[in-house]
XYZ file of C-alpha atoms in Angstrom:
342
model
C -20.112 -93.844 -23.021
C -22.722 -91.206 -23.975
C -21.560 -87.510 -24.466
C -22.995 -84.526 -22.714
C -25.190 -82.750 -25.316
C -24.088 -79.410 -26.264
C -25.284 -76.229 -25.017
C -27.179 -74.261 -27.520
C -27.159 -70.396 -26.923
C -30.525 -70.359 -25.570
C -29.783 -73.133 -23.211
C -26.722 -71.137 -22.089
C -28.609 -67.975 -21.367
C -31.728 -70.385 -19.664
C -29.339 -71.477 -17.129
C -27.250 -68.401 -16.144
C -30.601 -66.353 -16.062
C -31.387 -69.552 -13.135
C -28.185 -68.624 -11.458
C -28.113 -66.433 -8.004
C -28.277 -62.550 -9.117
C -24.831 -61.966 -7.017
C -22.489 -64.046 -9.260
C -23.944 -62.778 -12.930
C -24.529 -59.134 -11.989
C -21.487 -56.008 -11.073
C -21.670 -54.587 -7.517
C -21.865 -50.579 -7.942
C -18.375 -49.188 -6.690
C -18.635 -48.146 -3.338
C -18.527 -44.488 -2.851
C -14.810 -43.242 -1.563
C -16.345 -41.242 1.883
C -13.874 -40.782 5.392
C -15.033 -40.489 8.210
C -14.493 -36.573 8.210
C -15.998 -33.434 10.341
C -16.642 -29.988 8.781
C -17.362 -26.632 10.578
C -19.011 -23.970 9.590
C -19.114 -20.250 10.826
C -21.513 -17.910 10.544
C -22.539 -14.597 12.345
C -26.186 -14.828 12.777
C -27.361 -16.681 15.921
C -29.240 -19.914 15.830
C -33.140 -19.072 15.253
C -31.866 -16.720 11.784
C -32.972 -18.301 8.410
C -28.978 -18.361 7.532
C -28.610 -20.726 10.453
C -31.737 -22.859 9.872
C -30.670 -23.211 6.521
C -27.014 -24.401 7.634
C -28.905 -27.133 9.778
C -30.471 -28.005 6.553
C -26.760 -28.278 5.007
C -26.067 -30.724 7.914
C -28.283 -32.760 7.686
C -28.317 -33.508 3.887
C -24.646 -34.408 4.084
C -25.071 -36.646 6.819
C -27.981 -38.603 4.869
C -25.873 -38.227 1.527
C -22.981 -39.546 3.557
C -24.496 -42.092 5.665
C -23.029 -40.373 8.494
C -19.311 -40.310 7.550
C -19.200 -36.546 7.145
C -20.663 -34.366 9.640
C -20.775 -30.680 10.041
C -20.614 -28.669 12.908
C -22.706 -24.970 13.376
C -20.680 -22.324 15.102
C -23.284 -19.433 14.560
C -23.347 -15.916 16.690
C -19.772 -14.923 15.598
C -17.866 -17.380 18.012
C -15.653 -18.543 15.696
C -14.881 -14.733 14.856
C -15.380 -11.751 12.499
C -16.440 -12.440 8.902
C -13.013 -11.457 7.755
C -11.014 -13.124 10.496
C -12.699 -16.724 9.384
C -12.078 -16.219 5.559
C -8.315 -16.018 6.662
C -8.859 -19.320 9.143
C -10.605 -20.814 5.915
C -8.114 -19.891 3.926
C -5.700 -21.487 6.252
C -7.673 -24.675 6.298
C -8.410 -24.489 10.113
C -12.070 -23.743 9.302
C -13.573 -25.330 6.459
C -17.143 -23.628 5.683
C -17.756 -20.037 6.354
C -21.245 -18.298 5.302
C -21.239 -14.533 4.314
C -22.000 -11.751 2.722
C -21.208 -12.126 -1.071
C -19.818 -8.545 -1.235
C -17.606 -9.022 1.617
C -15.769 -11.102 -0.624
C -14.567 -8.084 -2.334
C -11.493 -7.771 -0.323
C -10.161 -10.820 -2.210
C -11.421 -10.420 -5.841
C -12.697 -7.249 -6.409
C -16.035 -7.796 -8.483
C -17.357 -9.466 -5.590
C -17.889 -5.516 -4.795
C -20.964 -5.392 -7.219
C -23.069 -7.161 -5.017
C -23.213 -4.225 -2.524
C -24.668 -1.759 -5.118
C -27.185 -0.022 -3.620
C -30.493 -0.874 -5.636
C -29.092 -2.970 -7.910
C -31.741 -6.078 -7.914
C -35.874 -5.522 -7.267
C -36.783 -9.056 -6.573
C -35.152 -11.572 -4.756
C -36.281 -13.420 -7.895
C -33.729 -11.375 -9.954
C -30.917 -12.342 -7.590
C -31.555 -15.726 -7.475
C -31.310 -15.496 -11.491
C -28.539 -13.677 -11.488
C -26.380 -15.635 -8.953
C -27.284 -18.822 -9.813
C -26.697 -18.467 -13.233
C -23.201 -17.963 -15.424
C -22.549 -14.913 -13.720
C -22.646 -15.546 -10.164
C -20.890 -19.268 -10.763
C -18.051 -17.437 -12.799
C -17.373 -15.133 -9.685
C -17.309 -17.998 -7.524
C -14.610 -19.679 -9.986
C -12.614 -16.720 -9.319
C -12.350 -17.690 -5.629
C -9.854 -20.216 -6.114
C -6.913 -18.423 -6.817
C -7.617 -16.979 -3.422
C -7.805 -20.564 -1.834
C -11.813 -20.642 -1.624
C -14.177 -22.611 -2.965
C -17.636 -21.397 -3.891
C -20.378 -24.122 -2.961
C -23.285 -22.062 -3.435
C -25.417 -18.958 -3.035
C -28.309 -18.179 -0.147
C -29.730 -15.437 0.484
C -29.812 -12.550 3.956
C -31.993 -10.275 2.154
C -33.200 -6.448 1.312
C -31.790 -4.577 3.767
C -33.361 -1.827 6.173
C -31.952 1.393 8.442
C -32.109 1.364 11.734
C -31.214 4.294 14.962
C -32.303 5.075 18.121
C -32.222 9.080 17.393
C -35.606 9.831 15.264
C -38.198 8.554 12.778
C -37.498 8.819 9.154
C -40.015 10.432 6.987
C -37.771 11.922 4.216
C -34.445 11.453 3.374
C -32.888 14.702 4.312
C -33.659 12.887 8.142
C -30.871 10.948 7.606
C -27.935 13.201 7.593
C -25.789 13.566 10.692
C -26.858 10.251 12.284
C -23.778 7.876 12.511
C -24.091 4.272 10.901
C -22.517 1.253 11.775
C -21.738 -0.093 8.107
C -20.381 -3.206 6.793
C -16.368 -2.864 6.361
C -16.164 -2.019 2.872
C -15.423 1.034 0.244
C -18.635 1.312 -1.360
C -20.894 0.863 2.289
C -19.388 3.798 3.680
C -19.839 5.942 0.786
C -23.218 5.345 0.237
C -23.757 6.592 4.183
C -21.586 9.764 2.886
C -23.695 10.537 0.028
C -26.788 10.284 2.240
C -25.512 13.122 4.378
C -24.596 10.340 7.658
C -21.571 9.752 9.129
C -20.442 5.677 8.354
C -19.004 3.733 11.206
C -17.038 0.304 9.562
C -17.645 -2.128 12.136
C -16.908 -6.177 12.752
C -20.645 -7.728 12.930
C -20.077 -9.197 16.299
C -19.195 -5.417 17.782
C -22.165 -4.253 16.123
C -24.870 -4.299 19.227
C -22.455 -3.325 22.294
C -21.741 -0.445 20.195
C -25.624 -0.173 19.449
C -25.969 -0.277 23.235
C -23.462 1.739 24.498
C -24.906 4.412 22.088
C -21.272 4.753 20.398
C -23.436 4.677 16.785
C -26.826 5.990 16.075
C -27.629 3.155 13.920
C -27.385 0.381 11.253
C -28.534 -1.062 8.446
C -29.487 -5.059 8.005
C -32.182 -7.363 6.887
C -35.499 -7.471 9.231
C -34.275 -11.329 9.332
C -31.127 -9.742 11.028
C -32.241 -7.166 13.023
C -35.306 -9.352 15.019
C -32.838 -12.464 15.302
C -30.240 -10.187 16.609
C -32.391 -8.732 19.290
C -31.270 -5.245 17.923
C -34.762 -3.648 18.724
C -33.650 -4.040 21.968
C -31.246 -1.428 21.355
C -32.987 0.682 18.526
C -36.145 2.654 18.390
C -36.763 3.176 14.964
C -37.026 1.188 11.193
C -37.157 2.667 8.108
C -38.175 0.198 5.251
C -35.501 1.450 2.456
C -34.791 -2.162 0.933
C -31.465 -0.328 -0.549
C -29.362 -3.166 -1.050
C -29.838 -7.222 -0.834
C -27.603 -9.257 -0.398
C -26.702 -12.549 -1.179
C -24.548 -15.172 0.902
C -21.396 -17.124 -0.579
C -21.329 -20.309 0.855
C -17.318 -21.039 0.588
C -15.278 -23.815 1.392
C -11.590 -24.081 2.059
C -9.492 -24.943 -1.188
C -6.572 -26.149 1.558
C -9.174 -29.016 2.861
C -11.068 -29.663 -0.470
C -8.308 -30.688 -1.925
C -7.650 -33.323 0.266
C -11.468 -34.447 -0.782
C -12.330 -37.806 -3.240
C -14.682 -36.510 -5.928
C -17.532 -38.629 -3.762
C -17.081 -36.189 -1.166
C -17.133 -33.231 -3.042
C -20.078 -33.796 -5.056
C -21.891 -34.297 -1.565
C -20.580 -31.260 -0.144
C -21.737 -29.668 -3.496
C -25.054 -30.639 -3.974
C -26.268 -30.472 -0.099
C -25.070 -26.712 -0.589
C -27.128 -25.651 -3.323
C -30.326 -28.083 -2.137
C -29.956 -26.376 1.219
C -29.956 -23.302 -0.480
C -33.067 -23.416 -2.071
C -34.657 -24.519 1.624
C -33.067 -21.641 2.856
C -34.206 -18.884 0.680
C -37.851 -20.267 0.833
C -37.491 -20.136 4.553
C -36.158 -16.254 4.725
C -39.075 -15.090 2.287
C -41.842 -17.152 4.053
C -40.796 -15.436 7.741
C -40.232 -11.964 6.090
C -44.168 -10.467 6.879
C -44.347 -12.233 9.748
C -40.815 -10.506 11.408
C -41.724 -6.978 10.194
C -45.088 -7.393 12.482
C -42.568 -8.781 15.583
C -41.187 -6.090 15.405
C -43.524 -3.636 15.391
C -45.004 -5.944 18.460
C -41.363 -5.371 20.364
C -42.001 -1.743 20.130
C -39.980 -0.651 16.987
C -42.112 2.711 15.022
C -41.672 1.751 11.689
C -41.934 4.114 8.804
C -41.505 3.968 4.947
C -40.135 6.541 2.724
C -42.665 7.797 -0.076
C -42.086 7.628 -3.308
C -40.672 11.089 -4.046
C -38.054 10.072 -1.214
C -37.125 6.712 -2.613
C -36.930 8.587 -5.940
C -34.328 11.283 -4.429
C -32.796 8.473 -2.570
C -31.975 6.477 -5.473
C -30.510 9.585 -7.230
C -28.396 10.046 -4.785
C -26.344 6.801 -4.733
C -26.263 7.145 -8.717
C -22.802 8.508 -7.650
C -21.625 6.132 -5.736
C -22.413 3.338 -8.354
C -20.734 5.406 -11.075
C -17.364 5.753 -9.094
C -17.526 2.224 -8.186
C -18.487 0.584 -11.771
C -14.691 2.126 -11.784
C -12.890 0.157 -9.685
C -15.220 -3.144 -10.142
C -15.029 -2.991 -13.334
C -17.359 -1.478 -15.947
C -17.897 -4.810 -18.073
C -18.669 -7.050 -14.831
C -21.399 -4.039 -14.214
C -22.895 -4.202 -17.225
C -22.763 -8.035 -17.373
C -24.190 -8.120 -14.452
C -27.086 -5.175 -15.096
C -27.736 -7.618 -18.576
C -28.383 -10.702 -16.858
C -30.976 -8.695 -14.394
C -32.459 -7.245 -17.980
C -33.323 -11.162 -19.290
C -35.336 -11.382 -15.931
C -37.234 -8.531 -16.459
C -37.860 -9.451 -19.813
């Protein structure tokens, strides 16, 4: 009887490279997604930049998901004020809200800083700053709170609005009453200014416009055109006092319910969709200031002698609240904005 010849080694690895690919090579592990669905709230109504760039957010995590997770829009403010769907996302009955960064102040208090009036010149600068070890290390502080920070957009440099007169100088300012955004250091900026702030929920903001219960308000172009509030107001003053960035949160109670694979979707469709988003707000910015003017809106800009006295006079208001923020965030924050501008 003749015995089979031995295998050399390079007879060995001839015949398994012959084999079928399936039995020699590892499958990838399959990625641990649910079927799952998300929603989101936001204030703006569909047709804003916020809410094209939350479409954006849905439909990367479908693709990234291969449909398993989906995420549902609730724009306009039907789902609620600002602060009454941090509370339902902190309750885990809403699972995405989109907001003002600042707004955030009411659960950890640096979150304030973003409000300062003047405190970035570039959208550039904010994306730096927010982006970067600053703005990530206030969204770790979130937690504690039972929120998640996903990532940053943007609403924009905002503007004043009324329906009582032009403004040409600063001094036109005083008396008129301003719907401002619930918070300490909003309504003493209108103080210091000479006005009379009005804190107000965002989706009470144009009945109030219309029923001439406020003279006026202060928001983005982005806002005010999407928001039809030059139905309601007669006159724009391009000030560009304060910009603000969004916090994209998520609820801690429903995250941590997530696999890792489902995080790390949520995640990165956040900040992709962010960048889409931001590019979309500063492409339509000329184009809404001239709608505007179209829709019958007289639009004036302060010179600079009145920007220069306006600044001055919310010097103030920064000083007090570098207090109560926290002088070190301040400064950490006015450094990072200094390696920009470098």
């Amino acid at each position: 009887m003749t015995s089979l010849p031995r295998l050399t080694r390079r007879t060995a690895a001839a015949l398994a490279a012959m084999l079928p690919l399936a039995l020699v090579s590892t499958a990838a592990p399959a990625q641990d997604i649910k079927e799952r669905t998300f929603k989101v709230a936001q204030q703006n109504p569909k047709g804003h930049p916020l809410v094209t760039g939350a479409e954006k957010f849905a439909e990367l995590v479908a693709a990234k998901s291969g449909g398993k997770l989906k995420v549902n829009l609730f724009p306009g403010g039907t789902l609620g004020s600002d602060a009454a769907s941090v509370s339902a996302l902190q309750g885990g009955t809403i699972e995405i809200v989109v907001l003002n960064s600042g707004i955030l102040a009411s659960q950890v208090k640096e979150f304030a800083v973003y409000d300062f009036p003047f405190m970035f010149a570039t959208p550039q600068e904010a994306d730096a700053v927010v982006d970067g070890p600053f703005g990530q290390g206030l969204h770790a502080k979130l937690a504690d709170k039972g929120i998640i920070g996903l990532a940053y957009w943007e609403l924009g440099f905002r503007n004043l609005t009324n329906n009582r007169r032009a403004i040409h100088k600063v001094d036109d300012i005083a008396g008129l009453k301003l719907r401002v955004i619930p918070n300490a250091i909003n309504v003493d900026w209108v103080k210091a200014l000479g006005a009379n702030p009005t804190p107000l929920a965002f989706p009470e903001l144009y009945a109030a416009l219309e029923q001439r219960a406020i003279d006026g308000q202060e928001n983005p172009l982005s806002v005010i055109l999407a928001n039809k509030f030059y139905e309601v107001q007669k006159f724009l003053t391009l000030t560009n006092h304060q910009y603000n960035p969004q916090s994209v949160i998520f609820s801690k109670k429903v995250w941590d319910t997530l696999s890792a694979d489902e995080r790390k979707i949520l995640q990165d469709a956040a900040v992709e969709a962010g960048r889409f988003q931001r590019q979309v707000s500063r492409d339509a910015a000329a184009g809404q200031l001239a709608e505007l003017k179209k829709l019958g809106m007289t639009v004036t800009e302060l010179p600079p002698a009145e920007m220069a006295k306006l600044r001055e006079l919310m010097k103030p208001v920064i000083d007090k609240h570098s207090e109560s923020v926290g002088v070190e965030t301040v400064k950490a924050l006015q450094a990072e904005i200094a390696k920009v501008r470098r």
